[in-house]
Short mmCIF file of C-alpha atoms and ligand atoms in Angstrom, two decimals:
data_model
loop_
_atom_site.label_atom_id
_atom_site.label_comp_id
_atom_site.label_asym_id
_atom_site.label_seq_id
_atom_site.Cartn_x
_atom_site.Cartn_y
_atom_site.Cartn_z
CA MET A 1278 -9.43 16.68 -8.72
CA SER A 1279 -6.30 18.38 -10.07
CA GLN A 1280 -4.18 17.06 -12.54
CA GLY A 1281 -0.84 15.84 -11.87
CA ILE A 1282 0.77 15.05 -8.56
CA GLU A 1283 1.00 18.67 -7.11
CA ASN A 1284 -1.58 19.67 -4.76
CA LYS A 1285 -3.57 16.32 -4.83
CA VAL A 1286 -4.62 14.96 -1.28
CA VAL A 1287 -2.89 11.50 -0.87
CA VAL A 1288 -3.53 9.24 1.86
CA ILE A 1289 -1.02 6.58 2.43
CA THR A 1290 -1.51 3.53 4.92
CA GLY A 1291 1.78 1.53 6.04
CA ALA A 1292 3.50 5.29 5.77
CA SER A 1293 6.30 4.41 8.77
CA SER A 1294 8.63 2.23 6.49
CA GLY A 1295 9.43 0.69 3.30
CA LEU A 1296 7.06 1.62 0.35
CA GLY A 1297 4.99 3.62 2.22
CA GLU A 1298 7.69 5.84 3.75
CA ALA A 1299 9.72 6.29 0.49
CA THR A 1300 6.41 7.01 -1.60
CA ALA A 1301 5.48 9.76 1.22
CA ARG A 1302 8.87 11.59 0.65
CA HIS A 1303 8.47 11.14 -3.64
CA LEU A 1304 5.13 12.75 -3.78
CA ALA A 1305 5.56 15.19 -0.99
CA GLU A 1306 8.47 16.44 -2.74
CA ARG A 1307 6.48 16.44 -6.08
CA GLY A 1308 3.88 18.73 -4.09
CA ALA A 1309 1.27 16.12 -3.00
CA LEU A 1310 -0.49 17.08 0.36
CA VAL A 1311 0.42 13.75 2.27
CA VAL A 1312 -1.53 12.49 4.97
CA LEU A 1313 0.50 9.19 6.79
CA GLY A 1314 -1.21 6.46 8.83
CA ALA A 1315 0.72 3.48 10.45
CA ARG A 1316 0.49 2.18 14.09
CA ARG A 1317 4.28 3.45 15.00
CA GLY A 1318 2.92 6.85 15.64
CA ASP A 1319 6.83 7.93 16.49
CA ARG A 1320 7.82 7.02 13.10
CA ILE A 1321 5.32 8.94 11.09
CA ASP A 1322 5.56 11.85 13.64
CA ALA A 1323 9.35 12.06 12.82
CA LEU A 1324 8.48 11.77 8.86
CA ALA A 1325 5.73 14.38 8.91
CA ALA A 1326 8.13 16.88 10.82
CA GLU A 1327 11.14 16.11 8.70
CA LEU A 1328 9.18 16.62 5.54
CA THR A 1329 7.14 20.05 6.93
CA SER A 1330 10.61 21.22 8.04
CA LYS A 1331 11.25 21.10 4.27
CA GLY A 1332 8.08 23.12 3.41
CA TYR A 1333 6.23 19.89 2.35
CA SER A 1334 2.32 19.39 3.30
CA VAL A 1335 2.40 16.19 5.20
CA VAL A 1336 0.14 15.06 8.56
CA ALA A 1337 0.48 12.09 10.20
CA ILE A 1338 -2.21 10.18 12.00
CA LYS A 1339 -1.73 6.97 13.94
CA THR A 1340 -3.99 4.31 12.43
CA ASP A 1341 -4.07 0.54 12.52
CA VAL A 1342 -6.11 -0.41 9.46
CA THR A 1343 -7.29 -3.72 11.21
CA ASN A 1344 -9.49 -1.31 12.82
CA ARG A 1345 -12.27 0.29 10.50
CA ASP A 1346 -13.02 2.98 12.37
CA GLN A 1347 -9.19 4.12 12.62
CA VAL A 1348 -9.16 4.10 9.12
CA LYS A 1349 -12.31 6.57 8.22
CA ASN A 1350 -10.78 8.87 11.24
CA LEU A 1351 -7.44 8.79 9.05
CA VAL A 1352 -9.26 9.48 5.75
CA ASP A 1353 -12.06 12.10 7.21
CA THR A 1354 -8.99 13.91 8.73
CA ALA A 1355 -7.47 14.03 5.31
CA VAL A 1356 -10.80 15.50 4.16
CA GLN A 1357 -11.07 17.80 6.79
CA ARG A 1358 -8.01 19.26 6.72
CA PHE A 1359 -7.63 19.37 2.69
CA GLY A 1360 -10.79 19.58 1.95
CA ARG A 1361 -10.72 16.41 -0.60
CA ILE A 1362 -9.36 13.04 -0.76
CA ASP A 1363 -7.60 12.48 -4.56
CA VAL A 1364 -5.43 9.22 -3.67
CA MET A 1365 -6.09 6.05 -1.44
CA LEU A 1366 -2.81 4.14 -1.35
CA ASN A 1367 -3.82 0.89 0.42
CA ASN A 1368 -0.36 -0.56 1.27
CA ALA A 1369 0.04 -1.74 4.59
CA GLY A 1370 0.96 -5.20 4.84
CA LEU A 1371 2.77 -8.11 5.82
CA MET A 1372 4.31 -11.24 4.71
CA PRO A 1373 5.12 -13.72 7.96
CA LEU A 1374 6.13 -16.60 5.44
CA ALA A 1375 5.78 -20.49 6.60
CA PRO A 1376 4.66 -23.40 4.82
CA LEU A 1377 0.84 -24.58 5.74
CA GLU A 1378 1.90 -27.67 7.53
CA ARG A 1379 3.64 -25.17 10.60
CA LEU A 1380 0.21 -24.03 11.36
CA LYS A 1381 1.09 -20.29 12.01
CA ILE A 1382 -2.92 -19.68 12.56
CA ASP A 1383 -2.70 -16.62 13.90
CA GLU A 1384 -0.25 -15.31 11.44
CA TRP A 1385 -2.70 -16.27 8.63
CA ASP A 1386 -5.69 -14.39 10.50
CA ARG A 1387 -3.06 -11.33 10.57
CA MET A 1388 -2.27 -11.11 6.92
CA ILE A 1389 -5.97 -11.64 6.51
CA ASP A 1390 -6.79 -9.22 8.46
CA VAL A 1391 -4.27 -6.64 7.29
CA ASN A 1392 -3.73 -7.34 3.89
CA ILE A 1393 -7.26 -7.82 2.87
CA LYS A 1394 -9.53 -6.41 5.49
CA GLY A 1395 -7.10 -3.27 6.02
CA VAL A 1396 -7.50 -2.80 1.77
CA LEU A 1397 -11.33 -3.27 2.55
CA HIS A 1398 -11.38 -0.92 5.30
CA GLY A 1399 -9.62 1.51 2.90
CA VAL A 1400 -11.95 1.54 0.46
CA ALA A 1401 -14.81 1.81 2.53
CA ALA A 1402 -13.29 5.01 4.14
CA ALA A 1403 -12.19 6.93 1.15
CA LEU A 1404 -15.20 5.54 -1.41
CA PRO A 1405 -18.05 7.71 -0.04
CA HIS A 1406 -15.87 11.03 -0.38
CA MET A 1407 -14.77 10.13 -3.91
CA LYS A 1408 -18.35 9.31 -4.84
CA THR A 1409 -19.28 12.87 -3.84
CA GLN A 1410 -16.65 14.50 -5.24
CA LYS A 1411 -17.11 12.31 -8.53
CA SER A 1412 -13.34 11.77 -8.59
CA GLY A 1413 -10.60 9.99 -6.81
CA HIS A 1414 -7.89 7.24 -7.21
CA ILE A 1415 -7.56 4.01 -5.17
CA ILE A 1416 -4.33 2.31 -5.38
CA ASN A 1417 -3.84 -1.10 -3.84
CA VAL A 1418 -0.43 -2.96 -3.31
CA SER A 1419 -0.80 -6.31 -4.41
CA SER A 1420 2.63 -8.42 -5.10
CA VAL A 1421 4.43 -10.60 -7.65
CA TYR A 1422 2.70 -13.20 -5.20
CA GLY A 1423 -0.65 -11.82 -6.39
CA HIS A 1424 0.20 -13.48 -9.91
CA VAL A 1425 1.95 -16.75 -8.78
CA VAL A 1426 1.76 -19.03 -5.82
CA ASP A 1427 5.12 -20.36 -4.17
CA PRO A 1428 5.00 -23.14 -1.68
CA GLY A 1429 6.01 -21.50 1.84
CA ALA A 1430 4.05 -18.36 0.88
CA THR A 1431 0.96 -20.11 0.28
CA VAL A 1432 -1.57 -17.55 2.84
CA TYR A 1433 0.43 -14.40 1.59
CA CYS A 1434 -0.08 -15.43 -2.16
CA ALA A 1435 -4.05 -15.79 -1.46
CA THR A 1436 -3.92 -12.44 0.22
CA LYS A 1437 -2.55 -10.76 -2.68
CA HIS A 1438 -4.41 -12.56 -4.98
CA ALA A 1439 -7.43 -11.49 -3.29
CA VAL A 1440 -6.17 -7.77 -3.27
CA ARG A 1441 -6.35 -7.83 -7.25
CA ALA A 1442 -9.57 -9.72 -7.00
CA LEU A 1443 -11.10 -7.11 -5.18
CA SER A 1444 -9.56 -4.37 -6.98
CA GLU A 1445 -10.58 -5.90 -10.05
CA GLY A 1446 -14.26 -5.86 -9.12
CA LEU A 1447 -13.59 -2.13 -7.49
CA ARG A 1448 -12.60 -1.15 -10.79
CA LYS A 1449 -15.66 -2.04 -12.77
CA GLU A 1450 -18.10 -0.90 -9.78
CA VAL A 1451 -16.67 2.98 -9.69
CA LYS A 1452 -16.62 3.92 -13.36
CA PRO A 1453 -20.19 6.10 -13.09
CA TYR A 1454 -18.18 7.77 -10.44
CA ASN A 1455 -15.21 8.95 -12.11
CA ILE A 1456 -12.66 6.86 -9.99
CA ARG A 1457 -9.83 5.53 -11.05
CA THR A 1458 -8.15 2.14 -9.69
CA THR A 1459 -4.69 0.80 -9.55
CA ILE A 1460 -3.09 -2.44 -8.57
CA ILE A 1461 0.79 -2.37 -8.05
CA SER A 1462 2.37 -5.70 -7.76
CA PRO A 1463 5.95 -5.53 -6.77
CA GLY A 1464 8.71 -7.92 -6.69
CA ALA A 1465 11.56 -7.90 -4.04
CA VAL A 1466 12.19 -4.44 -2.54
CA SER A 1467 14.26 -3.68 0.34
CA THR A 1468 12.20 -2.86 3.04
CA GLU A 1469 11.63 -3.92 7.03
CA LEU A 1470 8.91 -6.74 5.17
CA LEU A 1471 11.29 -9.85 6.08
CA GLU A 1472 11.74 -8.62 9.48
CA HIS A 1473 8.10 -9.94 10.53
CA ILE A 1474 9.01 -13.54 9.31
CA SER A 1475 8.78 -15.41 12.46
CA GLU A 1476 10.45 -18.71 11.53
CA LYS A 1477 13.94 -17.90 11.92
CA ASP A 1478 14.98 -20.80 9.13
CA ILE A 1479 12.69 -19.17 6.62
CA GLN A 1480 13.66 -15.65 7.35
CA ALA A 1481 17.45 -15.97 7.04
CA GLY A 1482 16.79 -18.14 3.40
CA THR A 1483 14.40 -15.65 2.47
CA LYS A 1484 16.80 -12.43 3.09
CA GLU A 1485 19.71 -14.55 1.44
CA PHE A 1486 17.85 -14.67 -1.38
CA VAL A 1487 16.12 -10.97 -1.24
CA SER A 1488 19.13 -9.15 -0.47
CA LYS A 1489 20.95 -10.38 -3.85
CA ILE A 1490 18.06 -9.06 -6.10
CA ALA A 1491 16.11 -6.35 -4.29
CA VAL A 1492 15.68 -3.30 -5.50
CA GLY A 1493 15.55 0.24 -3.66
CA PRO A 1494 11.75 1.30 -2.73
CA GLU A 1495 11.63 4.59 -4.43
CA THR A 1496 11.43 2.01 -7.57
CA PHE A 1497 7.57 1.72 -6.14
CA ALA A 1498 7.29 5.24 -5.19
CA ARG A 1499 8.12 5.86 -8.90
CA ALA A 1500 5.38 3.31 -10.33
CA VAL A 1501 3.21 4.92 -7.50
CA ALA A 1502 3.78 8.69 -9.00
CA PHE A 1503 3.07 7.21 -12.84
CA ALA A 1504 -0.30 6.20 -11.74
CA ILE A 1505 -1.42 9.75 -10.38
CA ASN A 1506 0.64 11.86 -12.88
CA GLU A 1507 -1.12 10.28 -15.62
CA PRO A 1508 -4.07 12.66 -17.18
CA ASP A 1509 -7.31 12.17 -15.46
CA ASP A 1510 -9.07 10.43 -18.64
CA VAL A 1511 -6.38 7.80 -18.35
CA ASP A 1512 -6.68 4.84 -15.56
CA ILE A 1513 -3.41 2.74 -15.14
CA ASN A 1514 -5.06 -0.09 -13.79
CA GLU A 1515 -1.94 -2.52 -13.15
CA ILE A 1516 1.66 -2.28 -12.88
CA LEU A 1517 3.71 -5.44 -11.93
CA PHE A 1518 7.47 -5.14 -11.70
CA ARG A 1519 10.65 -6.96 -10.50
CA PRO A 1520 14.15 -6.51 -10.21
CA THR A 1521 15.49 -7.38 -13.41
CA ALA A 1522 17.23 -10.01 -11.79
CA GLN A 1523 14.34 -11.84 -10.04
CA PRO A 1524 13.94 -14.83 -11.58
CA VAL A 1525 10.12 -16.15 -9.92
P1 NDP B 145 7.40 -2.57 5.57
O1 NDP B 145 7.35 -4.02 6.78
O2 NDP B 145 8.55 -2.08 5.57
O3 NDP B 145 6.17 -2.16 5.73
C1 NDP B 145 5.11 -2.23 6.11
C2 NDP B 145 3.87 -1.06 6.51
O4 NDP B 145 3.14 -1.57 6.86
C3 NDP B 145 4.61 -0.46 7.68
O5 NDP B 145 4.46 1.02 7.66
C4 NDP B 145 3.56 -0.95 9.00
O6 NDP B 145 3.71 0.00 9.95
C5 NDP B 145 2.37 -1.07 8.21
N1 NDP B 145 1.51 -1.90 8.67
C6 NDP B 145 1.59 -2.88 9.20
N2 NDP B 145 0.75 -3.31 9.97
C7 NDP B 145 -0.13 -2.76 10.10
C8 NDP B 145 -1.71 -2.05 10.57
N3 NDP B 145 -2.12 -3.34 11.16
N4 NDP B 145 -2.18 -1.10 10.40
C9 NDP B 145 -1.32 -0.30 9.61
N5 NDP B 145 -0.36 0.14 9.23
C10 NDP B 145 0.40 -1.54 9.21
O7 NDP B 145 7.07 -3.71 4.21
P2 NDP B 145 6.90 -2.93 2.91
O8 NDP B 145 6.81 -1.76 2.66
O9 NDP B 145 7.73 -4.00 2.14
O10 NDP B 145 5.82 -3.48 2.49
C11 NDP B 145 4.30 -2.11 2.17
C12 NDP B 145 3.58 -3.23 1.34
O11 NDP B 145 4.05 -3.85 -0.14
C13 NDP B 145 2.78 -4.66 1.51
O12 NDP B 145 1.33 -4.20 1.37
C14 NDP B 145 3.54 -5.65 1.16
O13 NDP B 145 2.96 -6.56 1.01
C15 NDP B 145 3.63 -5.25 0.06
N6 NDP B 145 4.69 -5.50 -0.91
C16 NDP B 145 6.10 -5.58 -0.89
C17 NDP B 145 7.21 -6.35 -1.21
C18 NDP B 145 8.79 -6.36 -1.01
O14 NDP B 145 9.54 -6.74 -1.44
N7 NDP B 145 9.03 -5.13 0.19
C19 NDP B 145 6.85 -6.79 -2.68
C20 NDP B 145 5.64 -6.98 -2.81
C21 NDP B 145 4.44 -6.51 -2.17
P3 NDP B 145 3.38 0.10 11.18
O15 NDP B 145 4.25 -1.52 11.96
O16 NDP B 145 4.10 0.93 11.89
O17 NDP B 145 1.77 -0.06 11.53
#
């Protein structure tokens, strides 16, 4: 693995907006070779074209993280294109908040499929390459809601607790292969995350609260860059950050 950020091959899921997009920009500007995955192919194609026109190395591959073959294709294509994968950022996620009693069971399924199984698909796709390389770095995105549980956010919190649990198990299992693992748990960051809350009363209340305190997505991008940039013998296992004004 190369040191620092420059020339590292970084695969990012959920790169079409919010945290993933900001991280793609930040890492490309710092010399990483970035591979973007998301379902909205037009968005990642446009981002790749914009960054490529500035002289950065960025490739976009339309990917649904609930489909394990598509995630494998994302990672395998990165390896074919650039010769290796240094960082897998499992970032894709969604947060359709609602109390359990509203029985939004399709949304529970969706959160489990994207927030948990999507991360596992990313691990499954990256791990064989990283084992062979005897190097690599898997970064999984949890949340403050991976540390606390709030009423109305129960299933989302469960998925983000699961991300922390599987990341901690992964950390212990990949020691023989010189693979680093990082969990990043953001607090409120302004992105498109709240747009997918289907319950309009909950969406309005959450937007009102979040809009007062949220920080920009480059905050997250800097946290990712910090973890990646540390020397190879330093494994930044967990980063939890909140807006200074966030009480929960
Ligand atoms: P956005 O809604 O802006 O971005 C979510 C990204 O996930 C999009 O790029 C979307 O792309 C992608 N995505 C959703 N479903 C799928 C899928 N099935 N396959 C592939 N990509 C998918 O929200 P954020 O940037 O805020 O969210 C990024 C991560 O950060 C999530 O895991 C979220 O839970 C976490 N997080 C966010 C916080 C915040 O305050 N913003 C706080 C704590 C954690 P597309 O629709 O094109 O597929």
